[in-house]
Coordinates of C-alpha atoms and ligand atoms in Angstrom, one line a residue:
X8 CA 3.4 24.8 29.5
X9 CA 4.7 23.2 26.4
X10 CA 7.6 20.8 26.8
X11 CA 10.8 22.5 25.7
X12 CA 12.1 21.1 22.4
X13 CA 15.6 20.0 23.2
X14 CA 17.7 20.6 20.2
X15 CA 15.6 22.3 17.6
X16 CA 16.3 25.9 16.7
X17 CA 14.7 28.3 16.0
X18 CA 11.8 27.3 18.3
X19 CA 9.5 29.4 16.2
X20 CA 9.2 26.6 13.6
X21 CA 7.0 24.7 16.1
X22 CA 3.4 25.6 15.9
X23 CA 1.6 26.2 19.1
X24 CA -0.8 23.4 18.4
X25 CA 2.1 20.8 18.0
X26 CA 3.8 22.0 21.2
X27 CA 0.6 21.9 23.2
X28 CA -0.3 18.4 22.0
X29 CA 3.2 17.0 22.7
X30 CA 3.0 18.5 26.2
X31 CA -0.4 16.9 26.7
X32 CA 0.8 13.5 25.5
X33 CA 3.9 13.7 27.7
X34 CA 1.7 14.4 30.7
X35 CA -0.3 11.3 29.9
X36 CA 2.5 8.9 29.0
X37 CA 5.2 10.2 31.4
X38 CA 8.4 9.6 29.4
X39 CA 11.8 9.9 30.9
X40 CA 12.9 12.1 27.9
X41 CA 11.4 13.9 24.9
X42 CA 13.3 13.9 21.7
X43 CA 12.2 16.2 18.8
X44 CA 13.4 14.5 15.6
X45 CA 15.1 16.9 13.1
X46 CA 15.5 14.2 10.4
X47 CA 19.3 14.8 10.1
X48 CA 21.8 12.1 9.0
X49 CA 23.5 12.5 12.4
X50 CA 20.3 11.7 14.2
X51 CA 19.6 8.7 12.0
X52 CA 23.1 7.3 12.6
X53 CA 22.9 7.8 16.3
X54 CA 19.5 6.1 16.6
X55 CA 20.9 3.1 14.6
X56 CA 23.8 3.0 17.1
X57 CA 21.4 3.1 20.0
X58 CA 19.5 0.1 18.7
X59 CA 22.6 -1.8 17.9
X60 CA 24.0 -1.0 21.4
X61 CA 20.9 -2.3 23.2
X62 CA 20.8 -5.4 21.0
X63 CA 17.5 -4.6 19.2
X64 CA 19.2 -4.3 15.8
X65 CA 22.0 -6.2 14.2
X66 CA 24.4 -4.7 11.7
X67 CA 24.7 -7.0 8.6
X68 CA 27.8 -8.0 6.7
X69 CA 29.4 -4.6 5.9
X70 CA 31.3 -5.9 2.8
X71 CA 28.2 -7.4 1.1
X72 CA 25.5 -5.2 2.6
X73 CA 27.0 -1.9 3.7
X74 CA 24.7 0.2 5.9
X75 CA 22.2 -2.6 6.3
X76 CA 20.6 -3.8 9.6
X77 CA 18.4 -6.6 10.7
X78 CA 15.5 -6.0 13.1
X79 CA 13.6 -8.9 14.6
X80 CA 10.1 -7.9 15.7
X81 CA 8.3 -9.8 18.5
X82 CA 7.2 -13.1 17.0
X83 CA 3.6 -12.3 17.8
X84 CA 3.9 -8.9 16.1
X85 CA 4.7 -9.6 12.4
X86 CA 1.8 -8.2 10.3
X87 CA -1.1 -5.8 10.3
X88 CA -4.0 -6.7 12.7
X89 CA -7.2 -5.9 10.8
X90 CA -9.4 -7.3 13.6
X91 CA -7.9 -4.8 16.0
X92 CA -8.2 -1.8 13.7
X93 CA -11.0 0.6 14.3
X94 CA -12.5 3.7 12.6
X95 CA -14.3 5.8 15.2
X96 CA -16.8 8.2 13.7
X97 CA -19.6 9.9 15.6
X98 CA -22.2 8.1 13.4
X99 CA -21.5 4.4 13.1
X100 CA -22.9 4.4 9.6
X101 CA -20.1 6.7 8.4
X102 CA -17.5 4.0 9.2
X103 CA -19.7 1.5 7.3
X104 CA -19.9 -2.3 7.5
X105 CA -16.3 -2.4 6.0
X106 CA -14.8 -1.1 9.3
X107 CA -14.7 -2.1 12.9
X108 CA -16.3 0.8 14.9
X109 CA -16.2 2.2 18.4
X110 CA -17.8 5.4 19.6
X111 CA -15.1 8.1 19.7
X112 CA -15.5 9.0 23.4
X113 CA -15.3 5.3 24.4
X114 CA -12.3 4.7 22.1
X115 CA -10.4 7.7 23.5
X116 CA -11.1 6.5 27.1
X117 CA -10.0 3.0 26.3
X118 CA -6.8 4.1 24.5
X119 CA -5.9 6.8 27.0
X120 CA -6.1 4.2 29.7
X121 CA -3.6 2.1 27.8
X122 CA -1.3 5.1 27.2
X123 CA -1.4 6.3 30.8
X124 CA 2.2 6.2 32.1
X125 CA 3.2 3.8 29.3
X126 CA 6.4 5.7 28.4
X127 CA 7.9 5.7 32.0
X128 CA 11.6 5.2 31.7
X129 CA 11.5 5.5 27.9
X130 CA 12.1 8.2 25.3
X131 CA 9.2 9.9 23.6
X132 CA 10.1 10.7 20.0
X133 CA 8.3 13.5 18.2
X134 CA 8.4 12.7 14.5
X135 CA 7.2 15.5 12.3
X136 CA 6.6 14.2 8.7
X137 CA 5.2 15.3 5.4
X138 CA 3.4 12.9 3.1
X139 CA 4.3 14.0 -0.4
X140 CA 6.9 16.5 -1.7
X141 CA 7.5 19.3 0.8
X142 CA 6.5 21.9 -1.8
X143 CA 3.4 20.1 -3.2
X144 CA 0.0 21.6 -2.6
X145 CA -1.3 18.0 -2.5
X146 CA 1.0 17.0 0.4
X147 CA -0.2 16.8 4.0
X148 CA 1.7 17.1 7.3
X149 CA 1.6 14.8 10.3
X150 CA 3.3 14.3 13.7
X151 CA 3.8 10.9 15.0
X152 CA 4.6 10.6 18.7
X153 CA 6.2 7.2 19.4
X154 CA 8.4 5.4 22.0
X155 CA 10.0 3.2 19.3
X156 CA 13.4 4.2 17.8
X157 CA 12.8 1.5 15.2
X158 CA 9.6 3.4 14.1
X159 CA 11.6 6.6 13.9
X160 CA 14.2 5.0 11.6
X161 CA 11.4 3.6 9.3
X162 CA 9.6 7.0 9.2
X163 CA 12.8 8.7 8.2
X164 CA 13.1 6.4 5.2
X165 CA 9.4 6.3 4.3
X166 CA 8.5 10.0 4.7
X167 CA 10.0 13.5 4.4
X168 CA 10.7 13.6 8.1
X169 CA 12.1 16.3 10.3
X170 CA 12.7 20.0 10.3
X171 CA 11.3 20.8 6.8
X172 CA 8.1 18.9 7.7
X173 CA 7.8 20.8 11.0
X174 CA 8.2 24.1 9.2
X175 CA 5.5 23.2 6.7
X176 CA 3.2 22.2 9.5
X177 CA 3.8 25.6 11.2
X178 CA 3.1 27.4 7.9
X179 CA -0.1 25.4 7.2
X180 CA -1.4 25.2 10.7
X181 CA -3.0 21.7 10.3
X182 CA -1.5 18.2 10.7
X183 CA -2.6 14.7 11.5
X184 CA -1.9 13.6 15.1
X185 CA -0.6 10.1 15.5
X186 CA 0.1 8.7 18.9
X187 CA 1.9 5.4 19.1
X188 CA 3.4 3.2 21.8
X189 CA 4.7 -0.4 21.6
X190 CA 3.2 -0.9 25.0
X191 CA 3.8 -4.4 26.2
X192 CA 3.5 -5.9 22.7
X193 CA 0.6 -7.9 24.2
X194 CA -1.9 -9.0 21.5
X195 CA -4.6 -8.6 24.2
X196 CA -3.6 -4.9 24.6
X197 CA -3.2 -4.0 21.0
X198 CA -5.5 -1.6 19.1
X199 CA -5.1 0.6 16.0
X200 CA -7.7 3.3 16.3
X201 CA -8.6 6.2 13.9
X202 CA -10.6 9.3 14.5
X203 CA -11.1 10.8 11.0
X204 CA -13.3 13.6 12.3
X205 CA -10.4 14.7 14.5
X206 CA -7.5 13.8 12.1
X207 CA -6.2 11.6 14.8
X208 CA -4.7 8.1 15.2
X209 CA -4.0 6.2 18.4
X210 CA -2.0 2.9 18.0
X211 CA -1.0 0.8 21.0
X212 CA 0.7 -2.5 21.5
X213 CA 2.4 -3.2 18.1
X214 CA 5.7 -2.1 16.7
X215 CA 5.1 -3.5 13.2
X216 CA 4.7 -1.9 9.8
X217 CA 1.2 -0.6 9.0
X218 CA 0.3 -0.8 12.7
X219 CA 3.1 1.4 13.8
X220 CA 4.4 3.6 11.0
X221 CA 1.4 5.8 11.2
X222 CA 2.2 7.9 8.1
X223 CA 1.6 4.9 5.9
X224 CA -1.8 3.1 6.0
X225 CA -3.2 5.0 9.0
X226 CA -2.6 8.5 7.7
X227 CA -2.0 8.2 4.0
X228 CA -5.0 5.9 3.4
X229 CA -7.5 5.8 6.3
X230 CA -7.4 9.4 7.4
X231 CA -6.5 10.8 4.0
X232 CA -9.4 8.9 2.2
X233 CA -11.8 10.7 4.6
X234 CA -10.2 14.1 3.9
X235 CA -10.1 13.3 0.2
X236 CA -13.8 12.7 0.1
X237 CA -14.6 16.1 1.6
X238 CA -12.0 17.9 -0.6
X239 CA -12.7 16.2 -4.0
X240 CA -9.7 13.9 -4.5
X241 CA -8.8 10.2 -3.9
X242 CA -6.3 8.5 -1.5
X243 CA -5.7 5.0 -2.9
X244 CA -3.7 1.8 -2.3
X245 CA -2.0 2.1 -5.6
X246 CA 1.5 1.9 -7.1
X247 CA 2.4 4.6 -9.7
X248 CA 4.5 3.6 -12.6
X249 CA 5.7 5.4 -15.8
X250 CA 6.1 3.4 -19.0
X251 CA 8.3 5.1 -21.6
X252 CA 8.0 3.8 -25.1
X253 CA 10.8 3.9 -27.7
X254 CA 9.2 7.1 -29.1
X255 CA 10.1 8.8 -25.8
X256 CA 6.5 9.2 -24.6
X257 CA 5.7 8.2 -21.0
X258 CA 2.3 7.0 -19.8
X259 CA 1.7 6.9 -16.1
X260 CA -0.4 4.0 -14.6
X261 CA -1.9 3.8 -11.1
X262 CA -2.5 0.2 -10.1
X263 CA -4.4 -1.1 -7.0
X264 CA -3.5 -4.5 -5.8
X265 CA -3.9 -5.9 -2.3
X266 CA -0.9 -6.2 0.0
X267 CA 1.7 -8.7 -1.0
X268 CA 0.2 -9.1 -4.6
X269 CA 3.2 -7.7 -6.5
X270 CA 2.8 -3.9 -6.4
X271 CA 6.5 -3.3 -5.7
X272 CA 7.5 -5.8 -8.5
X273 CA 5.2 -4.1 -11.0
X274 CA 6.4 -0.6 -10.0
X275 CA 10.0 -1.7 -10.6
X276 CA 9.5 -3.9 -13.6
X277 CA 12.3 -4.6 -16.1
X278 CA 11.0 -5.1 -19.6
X279 CA 11.8 -8.4 -21.4
X280 CA 14.8 -8.5 -23.8
X281 CA 12.5 -8.1 -26.8
X282 CA 11.4 -4.6 -25.5
X283 CA 14.5 -2.7 -26.4
X284 CA 14.0 1.0 -26.0
X285 CA 11.2 0.7 -23.4
X286 CA 11.8 2.0 -20.0
X287 CA 9.9 1.7 -16.7
X288 CA 10.0 4.4 -14.1
X289 CA 8.9 4.0 -10.5
X290 CA 7.0 6.9 -8.9
X291 CA 5.6 4.9 -6.0
X292 CA 4.9 1.3 -4.9
X293 CA 2.0 1.4 -2.5
X294 CA 0.0 4.6 -2.2
X295 CA -1.3 7.2 -4.6
X296 CA -3.0 10.5 -3.9
X297 CA -5.0 11.4 -7.0
X298 CA -6.2 15.0 -7.8
X299 CA -8.3 16.3 -10.7
X300 CA -6.1 18.7 -12.7
X301 CA -7.1 22.0 -14.4
X302 CA -6.7 20.2 -17.8
X303 CA -9.4 17.6 -16.9
X304 CA -6.9 14.8 -16.3
X305 CA -6.2 13.0 -13.0
X306 CA -2.8 13.7 -11.4
X307 CA -1.0 11.5 -8.9
X308 CA 1.6 12.0 -6.2
X309 CA 3.2 9.3 -4.1
X310 CA 2.9 10.5 -0.5
X311 CA 5.8 8.3 0.5
X312 CA 9.6 8.6 0.0
X313 CA 10.6 5.0 0.6
X314 CA 9.5 1.4 0.2
X315 CA 8.3 -1.1 2.9
X316 CA 8.4 -4.1 0.6
X317 CA 7.9 -7.9 1.0
X318 CA 11.4 -9.5 0.9
X319 CA 10.7 -13.2 0.1
X320 CA 10.8 -14.0 -3.6
X321 CA 13.1 -11.1 -4.4
X322 CA 16.0 -12.1 -6.6
X323 CA 17.7 -10.8 -9.8
X324 CA 15.2 -12.6 -12.0
X325 CA 11.9 -11.6 -10.3
X326 CA 12.9 -8.0 -9.4
X327 CA 16.5 -7.0 -10.2
X328 CA 15.8 -3.4 -9.3
X329 CA 14.6 -4.3 -5.9
X330 CA 17.5 -6.7 -5.4
X331 CA 19.9 -4.0 -6.2
X332 CA 18.0 -1.4 -4.2
X333 CA 18.4 -3.4 -1.0
X334 CA 22.1 -4.2 -1.3
X335 CA 23.0 -1.1 0.9
X336 CA 21.5 1.2 3.5
X337 CA 18.5 -1.0 4.1
X338 CA 16.6 -1.9 7.2
X339 CA 15.5 -5.6 7.1
X340 CA 12.8 -6.8 9.4
X341 CA 12.3 -10.6 10.2
X342 CA 14.5 -12.0 7.4
X343 CA 16.9 -15.0 8.1
X344 CA 20.7 -14.7 8.4
X345 CA 23.6 -16.6 6.8
X346 CA 26.6 -17.7 8.7
X347 CA 28.4 -14.8 7.1
X348 CA 25.9 -12.2 8.5
X349 CA 24.1 -11.7 5.2
X350 CA 20.3 -11.4 5.0
X351 CA 18.6 -14.5 3.6
X352 CA 15.1 -15.3 2.5
X353 CA 13.1 -17.9 0.6
X354 CA 13.4 -17.4 -3.2
X355 CA 16.7 -15.6 -3.0
X356 CA 18.5 -18.6 -4.7
X357 CA 21.9 -17.8 -3.2
X358 CA 23.6 -18.6 0.1
X359 CA 22.1 -20.7 3.0
X360 CA 20.3 -19.7 6.1
X361 CA 22.1 -20.3 9.4
X362 CA 19.6 -18.5 11.7
X363 CA 15.9 -18.0 11.1
X364 CA 13.8 -14.8 11.5
X365 CA 13.5 -15.5 15.2
X366 CA 17.3 -15.9 15.6
X367 CA 17.1 -19.6 16.2
X368 CA 19.6 -22.0 14.5
X369 CA 17.8 -22.7 11.2
X370 CA 15.8 -25.9 11.2
X371 CA 13.4 -26.5 8.3
X372 CA 11.0 -28.2 10.8
X373 CA 10.3 -24.7 12.2
X374 CA 8.9 -23.5 8.9
X375 CA 10.4 -20.8 6.5
X376 CA 13.7 -19.3 7.5
X377 CA 12.5 -15.8 6.7
X378 CA 9.0 -14.7 7.8
X379 CA 6.6 -14.7 4.8
X380 CA 5.8 -11.1 5.6
X381 CA 9.5 -10.1 6.2
X382 CA 10.1 -6.6 4.9
X383 CA 12.8 -4.2 3.6
X384 CA 12.6 -0.5 4.4
X385 CA 14.7 1.6 2.0
X386 CA 14.8 5.1 0.5
X387 CA 13.1 5.3 -2.9
X388 CA 16.0 7.2 -4.4
X389 CA 18.2 4.0 -4.2
X390 CA 16.0 2.3 -6.8
X391 CA 17.7 2.2 -10.2
X392 CA 14.3 2.9 -11.8
X393 CA 13.4 5.8 -9.5
X394 CA 11.8 8.7 -11.4
X395 CA 12.6 12.3 -10.5
X396 CA 8.9 12.9 -11.4
X397 CA 8.2 11.5 -8.0
X398 CA 9.3 14.9 -6.7
X399 CA 7.0 16.9 -9.0
X400 CA 4.8 19.2 -6.9
X401 CA 1.9 18.8 -9.3
X402 CA 2.2 15.0 -9.7
X403 CA 2.1 13.0 -12.9
X404 CA -0.9 12.6 -15.3
X405 CA -2.6 9.2 -15.1
X406 CA -3.5 7.5 -18.4
X407 CA -4.9 4.3 -16.8
X408 CA -6.1 2.9 -13.5
X409 CA -5.5 -0.8 -13.1
X410 CA -7.3 -3.0 -10.5
X411 CA -6.2 -6.5 -9.7
X412 CA -6.2 -9.3 -7.3
X413 CA -4.8 -12.8 -6.7
X414 CA -7.4 -15.1 -8.2
X415 CA -6.5 -18.7 -9.2
X416 CA -9.5 -18.9 -11.5
X417 CA -12.2 -16.7 -13.1
X418 CA -10.7 -13.3 -13.7
X419 CA -8.9 -13.2 -17.1
X420 CA -5.4 -11.9 -17.6
X421 CA -6.6 -8.4 -18.5
X422 CA -9.8 -6.6 -19.5
X423 CA -10.9 -3.0 -20.0
X424 CA -13.9 -1.3 -18.5
X425 CA -16.5 0.2 -20.9
X426 CA -16.3 3.6 -19.1
X427 CA -15.7 5.2 -15.8
X428 CA -18.8 4.0 -13.9
X429 CA -18.3 0.4 -15.2
X430 CA -14.7 0.7 -14.1
X431 CA -15.8 1.6 -10.6
X432 CA -18.0 -1.5 -10.6
X433 CA -15.0 -3.6 -11.6
X434 CA -12.9 -2.0 -8.8
X435 CA -15.7 -2.4 -6.2
X436 CA -16.0 -6.1 -7.2
X437 CA -12.3 -6.9 -6.8
X438 CA -11.7 -10.1 -4.8
X439 CA -8.4 -11.5 -3.8
X440 CA -6.8 -14.3 -1.9
X441 CA -5.5 -13.2 1.6
X442 CA -1.7 -13.0 2.1
X443 CA 0.7 -12.9 5.0
X444 CA 0.6 -9.1 5.1
X445 CA -2.2 -9.4 7.7
X446 CA -2.7 -11.8 10.5
X447 CA -5.2 -14.6 9.8
X448 CA -5.7 -17.3 7.3
X449 CA -3.8 -17.1 4.0
X450 CA -5.2 -18.0 0.6
X451 CA -8.9 -17.3 1.3
X452 CA -10.8 -15.3 -1.4
X453 CA -12.4 -12.2 0.1
X454 CA -13.9 -9.0 -1.4
X455 CA -11.2 -6.3 -1.4
X456 CA -12.7 -3.4 -3.3
X457 CA -10.0 -1.2 -4.9
X458 CA -7.6 -3.2 -2.7
X459 CA -8.9 -0.8 0.1
X460 CA -10.8 -3.3 2.3
X461 CA -8.3 -2.8 5.2
X462 CA -7.7 0.9 4.4
X463 CA -10.8 2.8 3.5
X464 CA -11.5 5.2 6.4
X465 CA -15.2 5.4 5.8
X466 CA -18.3 3.6 4.5
X467 CA -17.5 1.8 1.2
X468 CA -20.9 2.9 -0.3
X469 CA -20.0 6.5 0.2
X470 CA -16.5 5.8 -1.1
X471 CA -17.8 4.3 -4.4
X472 CA -20.2 7.2 -4.7
X473 CA -17.2 9.6 -4.3
X474 CA -15.3 7.6 -7.0
X475 CA -18.2 7.9 -9.4
X476 CA -18.4 11.7 -8.8
X477 CA -14.7 12.3 -9.2
X478 CA -14.7 10.5 -12.6
X479 CA -17.8 12.2 -13.8
X480 CA -16.3 15.6 -13.2
X481 CA -13.1 14.7 -15.3
X482 CA -13.1 15.8 -18.9
X483 CA -10.4 13.2 -19.7
X484 CA -10.7 10.4 -17.1
X485 CA -8.1 7.6 -17.1
X486 CA -9.2 4.4 -18.8
X487 CA -9.9 1.6 -16.2
X488 CA -8.6 -2.0 -16.5
X489 CA -8.5 -5.2 -14.4
X490 CA -5.5 -7.6 -14.4
X491 CA -4.9 -11.0 -12.9
X492 CA -1.4 -12.4 -13.0
X493 CA -2.3 -15.3 -10.7
X494 CA -4.3 -17.8 -12.8
X495 CA -3.3 -21.3 -11.9
X496 CA -3.7 -24.8 -13.3
X497 CA -5.1 -27.6 -11.3
X498 CA -1.6 -28.6 -10.3
X499 CA -0.9 -25.2 -8.9
X500 CA 1.4 -24.0 -11.7
X501 CA 0.8 -20.4 -12.9
X502 CA -0.6 -20.0 -16.4
X503 CA 1.1 -16.6 -17.0
X504 CA 4.8 -16.1 -16.4
X505 CA 4.3 -12.7 -14.7
X506 CA 7.1 -10.4 -13.5
X507 CA 8.9 -8.7 -16.4
X508 CA 6.6 -10.4 -18.9
X509 CA 3.7 -8.3 -17.5
X510 CA 5.1 -5.6 -19.7
X511 CA 3.3 -7.2 -22.6
X512 CA 0.0 -6.6 -20.8
X513 CA 1.0 -3.0 -19.9
X514 CA 1.8 -2.4 -23.5
X515 CA -1.7 -3.5 -24.5
X516 CA -3.2 -1.2 -21.8
X517 CA -1.1 1.8 -23.1
X518 CA -2.0 1.1 -26.7
X519 CA -5.7 0.9 -25.7
X520 CA -5.3 4.3 -24.1
X521 CA -3.9 5.6 -27.3
X522 CA -6.7 4.0 -29.3
X523 CA -4.3 1.8 -31.2
X524 CA -4.6 -1.8 -29.9
X525 CA -7.5 -4.1 -30.9
X526 CA -9.9 -5.7 -28.5
X527 CA -12.9 -8.1 -28.3
X528 CA -16.1 -7.0 -26.7
X529 CA -17.4 -9.3 -23.9
X530 CA -20.0 -8.9 -21.2
X531 CA -17.4 -8.1 -18.5
X532 CA -15.5 -5.6 -20.7
X533 CA -13.0 -5.5 -23.6
X534 CA -10.4 -8.2 -23.8
X535 CA -7.4 -8.5 -26.1
X536 CA -8.0 -11.0 -28.9
X537 CA -5.2 -13.6 -29.1
X538 CA -3.4 -11.6 -31.7
X539 CA -3.8 -8.2 -29.9
X540 CA -1.5 -9.3 -27.1
X541 CA 2.3 -9.4 -27.8
X542 CA 3.4 -13.0 -27.0
X543 CA 6.4 -13.1 -29.3
X544 CA 9.2 -15.1 -27.8
X545 CA 7.0 -16.4 -24.9
X546 CA 6.7 -20.1 -24.4
X547 CA 3.0 -20.1 -24.0
X548 CA 0.6 -22.4 -25.9
X549 CA -2.4 -21.3 -27.8
X550 CA -4.7 -23.1 -25.4
X551 CA -3.2 -21.5 -22.4
X552 CA -3.6 -18.1 -23.9
X553 CA -7.2 -19.0 -24.7
X554 CA -7.8 -20.0 -21.1
X555 CA -6.1 -16.8 -19.8
X556 CA -8.5 -14.7 -22.0
X557 CA -11.7 -16.8 -21.5
X558 CA -15.0 -15.4 -20.1
X559 CA -17.1 -18.3 -18.7
X560 CA -20.7 -17.1 -18.4
X561 CA -21.7 -19.5 -15.7
X562 CA -18.8 -18.6 -13.4
X563 CA -19.4 -14.9 -14.0
X564 CA -23.1 -15.3 -13.2
X565 CA -22.1 -16.7 -9.9
X566 CA -19.5 -14.0 -9.4
X567 CA -22.0 -11.2 -10.1
X568 CA -24.4 -12.8 -7.7
X569 CA -21.7 -12.8 -5.0
X570 CA -20.9 -9.1 -5.8
X571 CA -24.6 -8.3 -5.6
X572 CA -24.9 -10.0 -2.2
X573 CA -21.8 -8.2 -1.0
X574 CA -23.3 -4.8 -2.2
X575 CA -26.5 -5.6 -0.3
X576 CA -24.5 -5.3 3.0
X577 CA -24.4 -1.5 2.2
X578 CA -28.2 -1.2 1.9
X579 CA -29.7 2.1 0.8
X580 CA -26.3 3.9 0.7
X581 CA -25.1 1.9 -2.3
X582 CA -24.9 4.3 -5.3
X583 CA -27.6 3.8 -8.0
X584 CA -24.9 3.9 -10.7
X585 CA -23.2 0.8 -9.2
X586 CA -26.6 -1.1 -9.1
X587 CA -27.2 -0.1 -12.7
X588 CA -23.7 -1.2 -13.9
X589 CA -24.1 -4.6 -12.1
X590 CA -27.6 -5.1 -13.6
X591 CA -26.3 -4.2 -17.1
X592 CA -23.4 -6.6 -16.8
X593 CA -25.7 -9.4 -15.8
X594 CA -27.9 -8.7 -18.8
X595 CA -24.9 -8.8 -21.1
X596 CA -23.9 -12.2 -19.6
X597 CA -27.4 -13.6 -20.2
X598 CA -27.2 -12.5 -23.8
X599 CA -23.7 -13.9 -24.3
X600 CA -22.5 -17.0 -26.1
X601 CA -18.8 -17.4 -25.8
X602 CA -16.7 -18.0 -29.0
X603 CA -15.4 -21.5 -29.3
Ligands
SAT716 O1 2.2 -3.4 7.0 S1 1.9 -2.5 5.9 O2 0.5 -2.1 5.9 O3 2.7 -1.3 6.0 C1 2.3 -3.3 4.4 C2 1.0 -3.8 3.8 O4 0.3 -4.6 4.3 O5 0.7 -3.4 2.6
MN717 MN1 0.2 -1.9 0.8

């Protein structure tokens, strides 16, 4: 017998499969109550009040931040846990050396033992959601079962959640099953487990971000990348941004950077004063689903409807759009608090913290006031640069794909791939310094291909092969680029001003796509010559620009050797095309004498 949905009518919108699964989970977890989420405003408000009432959430200053709340997560539960994240395929090789693996039967047993009776005395929330616009053929449905009202609030902001999603699932008949419980928040009893062959996720023991909002990394990247491979599309860790030139033409770019490397800032960029008439439109800040279109171009949708962005560093200078977006109706997690009940974080440059992210009286001896991975959750429509094209069922056409990482040395400010397969090599070779978005050491350079290291739901060798095939089948593939905003001097200062000034680099990228901007050929790809990049009005010396655009053969020889060694981990499955591109790059390096 299916558990009776309590307040959803008509009942016929609930597919039999959803009802049966919810009943099965309720039998396993034994909740006191089952709540089917309808996604309404009234439900949203009442869950906010519930959390305020039981002390889990704090309303912020209603004059300065109307409709805003602060949620403090457990201090040992503040980031994704990659070492506790598993991809469980029947054949271990399908998960690849890039994923932790467990046999599916063993993983189900282990997880079900944790879930058994875990919701006693608690409410089980059924959260139907749709990743992507409800009417898009590219969208996919999911149902997250969770015992966290905080997760429900986040899912309502981040996805199309509720009745319309449930109806779509009933029409389509398929959905991703996500089972989540905060459990005891015990790091020893915490696992984030994926079963791509069953379109299923089981997550236990964390209430935080990517561990718990299952529509995001678990569904829209790990499970979706697996589905995308079998269906001929790509699920990627990319922002989507539209750049409108004064002529009124808009180019869309999809950019893959690792977590906490500025995707949200780039997606909401405000052009510098000298760029009158240029406009930047945000489609998405974290995830792109890319589909080949009938016209031979690649089209992107943003499966999400909100932002789960890093708060520290946000101010009117670094990201005015984000700053304005989060002035109202925003859920803050792990920020600090002023004496006047306003949210506070490092890099805000206004006000003073009175309480730190753990609620203690602020004491600099305890470290930063806001957690470095503190976050805002907010509806995308509040962003001043939000584009209605984010609702387009067919997505937006992509002119350029941009890869990037946080590298203090080596990688130049920007370079362009010689073609699609070379671009896949550039993406596969991305390395970046680790950030506070995941637990573990910060600032360590690691390989993060396509910024998907934590998120690819299958063997990277097969993933790169899929990338090569998708591009080869496109009549008009996007141009591929690599950027690095993070080059540093010895003393730690950044060489490039970044933020709004990145517009200058985007402009070169767009004009390359249009065949208008100049470039210099180098072994690693095409770079702007010093006069190809618009640096008017920038206080940046000639020698700094030279350093930003330099290709040092010895360092690149070492880098290519490191990429080769990394590829060797994938053995026979590594696509020939990648080996060939790597070999050819090395040959070009050997034949290269840099200009002085
Ligand atoms: O915690 S999340 O995975 O949602 C954010 C991120 O790391 O990109
Ligand atoms: Mn991300």
